[in-house]
PDB file of C-alpha atoms in Angstrom:
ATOM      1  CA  UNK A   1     -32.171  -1.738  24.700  1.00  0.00           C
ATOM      2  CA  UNK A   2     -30.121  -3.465  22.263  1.00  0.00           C
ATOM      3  CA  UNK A   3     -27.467  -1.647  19.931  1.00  0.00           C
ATOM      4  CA  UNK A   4     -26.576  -2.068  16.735  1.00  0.00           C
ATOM      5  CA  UNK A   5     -23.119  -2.009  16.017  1.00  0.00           C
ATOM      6  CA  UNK A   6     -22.495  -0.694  12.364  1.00  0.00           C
ATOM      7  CA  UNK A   7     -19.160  -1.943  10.781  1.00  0.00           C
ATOM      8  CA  UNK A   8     -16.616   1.172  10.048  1.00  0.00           C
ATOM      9  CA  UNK A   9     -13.653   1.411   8.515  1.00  0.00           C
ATOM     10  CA  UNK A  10     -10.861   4.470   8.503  1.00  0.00           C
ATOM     11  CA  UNK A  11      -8.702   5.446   5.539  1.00  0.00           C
ATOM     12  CA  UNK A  12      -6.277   8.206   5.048  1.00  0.00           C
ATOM     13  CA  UNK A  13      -4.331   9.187   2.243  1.00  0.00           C
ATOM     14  CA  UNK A  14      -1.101   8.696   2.904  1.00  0.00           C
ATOM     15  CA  UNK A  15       2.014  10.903   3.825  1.00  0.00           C
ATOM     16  CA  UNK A  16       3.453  13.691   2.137  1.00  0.00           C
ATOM     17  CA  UNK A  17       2.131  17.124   0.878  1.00  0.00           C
ATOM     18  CA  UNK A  18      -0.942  16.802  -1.275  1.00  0.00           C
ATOM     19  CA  UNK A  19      -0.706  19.133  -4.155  1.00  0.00           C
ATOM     20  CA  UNK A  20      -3.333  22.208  -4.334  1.00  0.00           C
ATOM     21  CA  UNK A  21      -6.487  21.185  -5.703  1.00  0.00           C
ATOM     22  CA  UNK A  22      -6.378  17.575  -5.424  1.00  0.00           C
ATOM     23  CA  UNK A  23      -8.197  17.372  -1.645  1.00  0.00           C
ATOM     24  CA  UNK A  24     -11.230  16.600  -3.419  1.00  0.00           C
ATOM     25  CA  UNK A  25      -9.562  13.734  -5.738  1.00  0.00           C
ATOM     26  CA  UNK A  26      -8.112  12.376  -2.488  1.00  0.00           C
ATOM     27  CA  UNK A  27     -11.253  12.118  -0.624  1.00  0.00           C
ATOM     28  CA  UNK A  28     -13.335  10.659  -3.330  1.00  0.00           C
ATOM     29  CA  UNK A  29     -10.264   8.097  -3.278  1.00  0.00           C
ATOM     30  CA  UNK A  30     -10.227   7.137   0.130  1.00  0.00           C
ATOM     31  CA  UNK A  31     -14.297   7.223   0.224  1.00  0.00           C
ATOM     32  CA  UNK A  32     -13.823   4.618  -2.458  1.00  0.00           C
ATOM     33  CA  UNK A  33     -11.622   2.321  -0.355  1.00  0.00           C
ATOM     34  CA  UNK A  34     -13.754   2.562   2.540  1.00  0.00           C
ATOM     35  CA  UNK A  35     -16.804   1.442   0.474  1.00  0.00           C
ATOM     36  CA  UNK A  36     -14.715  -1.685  -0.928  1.00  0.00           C
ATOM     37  CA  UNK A  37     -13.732  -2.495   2.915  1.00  0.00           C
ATOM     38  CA  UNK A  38     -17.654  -2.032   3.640  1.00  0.00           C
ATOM     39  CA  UNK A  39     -18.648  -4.273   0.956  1.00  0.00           C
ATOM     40  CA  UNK A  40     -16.471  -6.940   2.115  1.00  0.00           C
ATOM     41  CA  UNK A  41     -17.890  -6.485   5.432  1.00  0.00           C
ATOM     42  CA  UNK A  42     -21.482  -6.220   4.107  1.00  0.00           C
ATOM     43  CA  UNK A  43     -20.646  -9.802   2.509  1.00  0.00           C
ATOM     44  CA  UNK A  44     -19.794 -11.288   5.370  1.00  0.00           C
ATOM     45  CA  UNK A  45     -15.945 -11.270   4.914  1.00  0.00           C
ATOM     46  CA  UNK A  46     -13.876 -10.783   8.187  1.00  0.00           C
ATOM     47  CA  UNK A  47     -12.149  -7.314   9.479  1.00  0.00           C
ATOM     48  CA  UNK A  48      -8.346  -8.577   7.498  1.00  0.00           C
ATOM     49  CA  UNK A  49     -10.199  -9.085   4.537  1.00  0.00           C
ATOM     50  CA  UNK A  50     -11.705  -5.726   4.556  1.00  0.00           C
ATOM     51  CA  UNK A  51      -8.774  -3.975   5.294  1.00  0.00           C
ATOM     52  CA  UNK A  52      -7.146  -5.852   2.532  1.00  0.00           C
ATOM     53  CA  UNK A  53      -9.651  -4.551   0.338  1.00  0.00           C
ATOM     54  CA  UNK A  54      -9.468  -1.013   1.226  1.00  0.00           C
ATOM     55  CA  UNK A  55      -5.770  -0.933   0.749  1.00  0.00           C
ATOM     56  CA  UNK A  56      -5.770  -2.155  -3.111  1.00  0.00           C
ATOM     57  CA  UNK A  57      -7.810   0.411  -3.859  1.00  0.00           C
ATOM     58  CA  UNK A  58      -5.248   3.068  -2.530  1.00  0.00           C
ATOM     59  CA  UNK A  59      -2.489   0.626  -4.004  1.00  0.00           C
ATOM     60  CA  UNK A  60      -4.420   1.120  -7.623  1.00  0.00           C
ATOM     61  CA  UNK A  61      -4.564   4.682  -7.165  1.00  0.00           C
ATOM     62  CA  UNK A  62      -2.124   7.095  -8.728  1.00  0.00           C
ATOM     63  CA  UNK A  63      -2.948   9.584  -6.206  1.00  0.00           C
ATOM     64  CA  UNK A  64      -1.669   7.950  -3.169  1.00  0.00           C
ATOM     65  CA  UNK A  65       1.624   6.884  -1.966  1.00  0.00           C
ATOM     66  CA  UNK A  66       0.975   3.533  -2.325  1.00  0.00           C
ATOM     67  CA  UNK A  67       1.635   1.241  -4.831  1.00  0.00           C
ATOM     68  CA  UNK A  68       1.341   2.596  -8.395  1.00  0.00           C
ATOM     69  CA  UNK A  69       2.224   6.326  -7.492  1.00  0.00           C
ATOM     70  CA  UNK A  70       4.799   5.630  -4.611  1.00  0.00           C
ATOM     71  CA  UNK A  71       6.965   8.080  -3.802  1.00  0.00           C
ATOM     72  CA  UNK A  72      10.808   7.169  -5.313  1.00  0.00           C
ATOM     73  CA  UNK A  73      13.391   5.873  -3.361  1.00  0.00           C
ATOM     74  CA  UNK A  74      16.804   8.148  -3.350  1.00  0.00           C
ATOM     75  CA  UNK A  75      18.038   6.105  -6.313  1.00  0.00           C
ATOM     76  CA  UNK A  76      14.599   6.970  -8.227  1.00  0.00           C
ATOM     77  CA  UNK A  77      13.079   3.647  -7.585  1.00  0.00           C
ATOM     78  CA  UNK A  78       9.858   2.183  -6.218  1.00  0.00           C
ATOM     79  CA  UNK A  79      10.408   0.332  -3.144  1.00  0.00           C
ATOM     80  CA  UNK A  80       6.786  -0.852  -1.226  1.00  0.00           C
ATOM     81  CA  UNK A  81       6.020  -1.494   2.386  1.00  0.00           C
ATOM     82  CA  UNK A  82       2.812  -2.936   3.636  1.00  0.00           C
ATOM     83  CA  UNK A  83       1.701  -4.161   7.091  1.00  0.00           C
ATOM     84  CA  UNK A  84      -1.550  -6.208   8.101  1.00  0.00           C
ATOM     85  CA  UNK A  85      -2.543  -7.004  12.031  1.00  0.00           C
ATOM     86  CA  UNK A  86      -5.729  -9.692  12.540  1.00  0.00           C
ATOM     87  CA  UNK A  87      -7.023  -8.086  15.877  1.00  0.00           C
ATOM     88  CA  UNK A  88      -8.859 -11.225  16.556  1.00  0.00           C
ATOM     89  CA  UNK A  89      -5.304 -13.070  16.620  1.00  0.00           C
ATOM     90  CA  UNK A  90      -2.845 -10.621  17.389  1.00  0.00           C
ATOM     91  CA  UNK A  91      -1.023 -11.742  14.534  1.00  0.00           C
ATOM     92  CA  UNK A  92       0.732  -9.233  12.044  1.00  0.00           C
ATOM     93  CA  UNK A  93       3.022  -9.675   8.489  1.00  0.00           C
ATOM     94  CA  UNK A  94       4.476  -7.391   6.827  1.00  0.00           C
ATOM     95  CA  UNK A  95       6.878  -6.357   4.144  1.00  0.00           C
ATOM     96  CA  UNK A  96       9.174  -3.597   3.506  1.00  0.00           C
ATOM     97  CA  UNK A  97      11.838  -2.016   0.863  1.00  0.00           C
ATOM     98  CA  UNK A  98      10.258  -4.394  -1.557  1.00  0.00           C
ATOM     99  CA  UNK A  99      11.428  -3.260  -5.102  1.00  0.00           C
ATOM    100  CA  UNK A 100       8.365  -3.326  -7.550  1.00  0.00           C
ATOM    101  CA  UNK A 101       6.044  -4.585  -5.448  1.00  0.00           C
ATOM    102  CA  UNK A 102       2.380  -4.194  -6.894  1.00  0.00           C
ATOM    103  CA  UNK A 103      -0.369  -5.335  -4.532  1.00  0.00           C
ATOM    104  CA  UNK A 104       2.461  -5.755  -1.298  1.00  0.00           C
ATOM    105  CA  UNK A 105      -0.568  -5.744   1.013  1.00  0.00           C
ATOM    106  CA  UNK A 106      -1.446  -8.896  -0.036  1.00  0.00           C
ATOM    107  CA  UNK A 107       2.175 -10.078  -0.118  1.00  0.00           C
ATOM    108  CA  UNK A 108       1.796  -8.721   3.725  1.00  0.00           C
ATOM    109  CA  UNK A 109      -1.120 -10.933   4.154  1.00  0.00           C
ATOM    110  CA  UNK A 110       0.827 -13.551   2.955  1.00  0.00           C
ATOM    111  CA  UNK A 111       3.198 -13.112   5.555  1.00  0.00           C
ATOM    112  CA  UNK A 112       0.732 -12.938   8.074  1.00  0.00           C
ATOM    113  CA  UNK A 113      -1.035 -15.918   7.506  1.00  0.00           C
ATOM    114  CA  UNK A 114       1.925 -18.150   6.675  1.00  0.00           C
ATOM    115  CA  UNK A 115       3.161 -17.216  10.243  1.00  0.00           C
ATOM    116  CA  UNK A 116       6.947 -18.152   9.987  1.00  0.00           C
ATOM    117  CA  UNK A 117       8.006 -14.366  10.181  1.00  0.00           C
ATOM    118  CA  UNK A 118       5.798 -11.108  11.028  1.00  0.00           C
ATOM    119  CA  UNK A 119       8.077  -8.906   8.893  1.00  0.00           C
ATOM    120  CA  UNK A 120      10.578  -9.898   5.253  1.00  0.00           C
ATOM    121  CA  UNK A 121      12.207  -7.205   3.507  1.00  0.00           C
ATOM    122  CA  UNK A 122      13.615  -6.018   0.244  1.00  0.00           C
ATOM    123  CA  UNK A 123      15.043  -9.375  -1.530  1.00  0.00           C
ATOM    124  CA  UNK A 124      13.956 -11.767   1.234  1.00  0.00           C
ATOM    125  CA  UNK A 125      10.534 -10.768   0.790  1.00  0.00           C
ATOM    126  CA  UNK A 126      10.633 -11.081  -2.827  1.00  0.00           C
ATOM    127  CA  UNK A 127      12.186 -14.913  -2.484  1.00  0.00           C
ATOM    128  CA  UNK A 128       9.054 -15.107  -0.004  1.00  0.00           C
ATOM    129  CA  UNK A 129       6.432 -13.613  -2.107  1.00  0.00           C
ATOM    130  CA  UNK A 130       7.803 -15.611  -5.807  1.00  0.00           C
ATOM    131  CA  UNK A 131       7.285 -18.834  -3.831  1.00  0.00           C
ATOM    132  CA  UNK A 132       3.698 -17.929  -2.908  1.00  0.00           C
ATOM    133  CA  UNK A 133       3.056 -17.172  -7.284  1.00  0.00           C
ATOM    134  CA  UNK A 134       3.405 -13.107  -6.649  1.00  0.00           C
ATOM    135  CA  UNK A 135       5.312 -11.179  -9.414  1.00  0.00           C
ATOM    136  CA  UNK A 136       7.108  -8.118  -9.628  1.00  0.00           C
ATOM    137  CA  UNK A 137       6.666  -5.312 -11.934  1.00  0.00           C
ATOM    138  CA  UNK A 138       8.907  -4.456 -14.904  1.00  0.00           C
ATOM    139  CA  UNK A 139      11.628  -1.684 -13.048  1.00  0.00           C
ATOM    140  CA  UNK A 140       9.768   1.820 -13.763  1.00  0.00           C
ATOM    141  CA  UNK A 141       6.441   0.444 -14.181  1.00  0.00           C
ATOM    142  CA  UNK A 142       4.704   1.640 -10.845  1.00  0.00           C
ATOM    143  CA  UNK A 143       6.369   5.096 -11.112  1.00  0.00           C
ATOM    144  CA  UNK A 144       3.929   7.609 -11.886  1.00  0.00           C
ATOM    145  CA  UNK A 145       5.023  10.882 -13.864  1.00  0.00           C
ATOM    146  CA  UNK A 146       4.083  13.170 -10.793  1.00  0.00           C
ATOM    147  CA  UNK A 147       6.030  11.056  -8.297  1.00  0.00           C
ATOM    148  CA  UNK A 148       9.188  11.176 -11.196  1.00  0.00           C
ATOM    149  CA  UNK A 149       8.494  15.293 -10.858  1.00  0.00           C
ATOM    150  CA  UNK A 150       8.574  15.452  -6.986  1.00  0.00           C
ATOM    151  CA  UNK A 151      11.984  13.018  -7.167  1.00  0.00           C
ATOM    152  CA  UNK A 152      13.382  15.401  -9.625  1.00  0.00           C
ATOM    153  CA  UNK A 153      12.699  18.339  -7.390  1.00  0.00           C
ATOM    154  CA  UNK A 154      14.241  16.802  -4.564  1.00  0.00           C
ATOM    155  CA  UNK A 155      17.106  15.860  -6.105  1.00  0.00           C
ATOM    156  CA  UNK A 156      17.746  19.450  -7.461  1.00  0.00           C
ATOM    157  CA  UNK A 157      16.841  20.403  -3.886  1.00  0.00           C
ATOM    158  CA  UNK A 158      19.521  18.746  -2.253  1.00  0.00           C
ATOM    159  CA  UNK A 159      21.809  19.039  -5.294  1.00  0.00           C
ATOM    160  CA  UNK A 160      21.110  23.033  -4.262  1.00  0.00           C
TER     161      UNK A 160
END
């Protein structure tokens, strides 16, 4: 007897404390990411394309800690990693401490697929990423007003 082998794909929200009340935000929000992975699938796109897919919708997401919505940096800035593995290739690029990075999974990608490095950061990647058409946010653009909130408690926190 043959099996059918259904495509999945796994999500989670992020790290950090998730406010009270918000579980059910944050699940509709990943359920939506794993439906855009699925659909990529469904189409006939490949696993790092699906992934890819799944992640920009957590990227677009104020919710998550990712992209627009990060959590701030100790200087009160937003500074985005991303990683990306092809299983099929072993292959993996990623990006870190990149200052106003919207969409860095597909800078990631970038990475990956160009194959000269599997990981730039901060600056570097930026030089990397301009010379592949990606642009950076205005400064303060990806920060959310609840991220700016938990930075502010911190700060008073340690400031204690």
């Amino acid at each position: 007897m043959a099996q059918t082998i259904r495509p999945s794909i796994v999500v989670h929200g992020g790290a950090g404390d998730l406010e009270p009340g918000r579980a059910g935000e944050a699940q509709d929000g990943c359920g939506r990411a794993v439906e855009a992975g699925l659909a990529v699938l469904a189409a006939g796109g490949s696993a790092v394309d699906a992934a890819c897919a799944a992640v920009r919708v957590l990227e677009n997401d104020p919710l998550f800690n990712a992209g627009i919505g990060s959590a701030l940096s100790r200087a009160g800035t937003v500074e985005c990693d991303a990683a990306l593995m092809d299983g099929s290739t072993v292959r993996i690029g990623g990006v870190a401490a990149m200052p106003d990075a919207p969409g860095a999974i597909a800078i990631a990608r970038a990475v990956l697929e160009d194959g000269e490095h599997c990981l730039l950061c901060g600056e570097g990647a930026w030089a990397f990423a301009a010379e592949r058409g990606f642009v950076r946010a205005q400064p303060g653009a990806m920060i959310t007003e609840r991220a700016r909130q938990k930075w502010e408690a911190e700060r008073s926190r340690r400031a204690g």
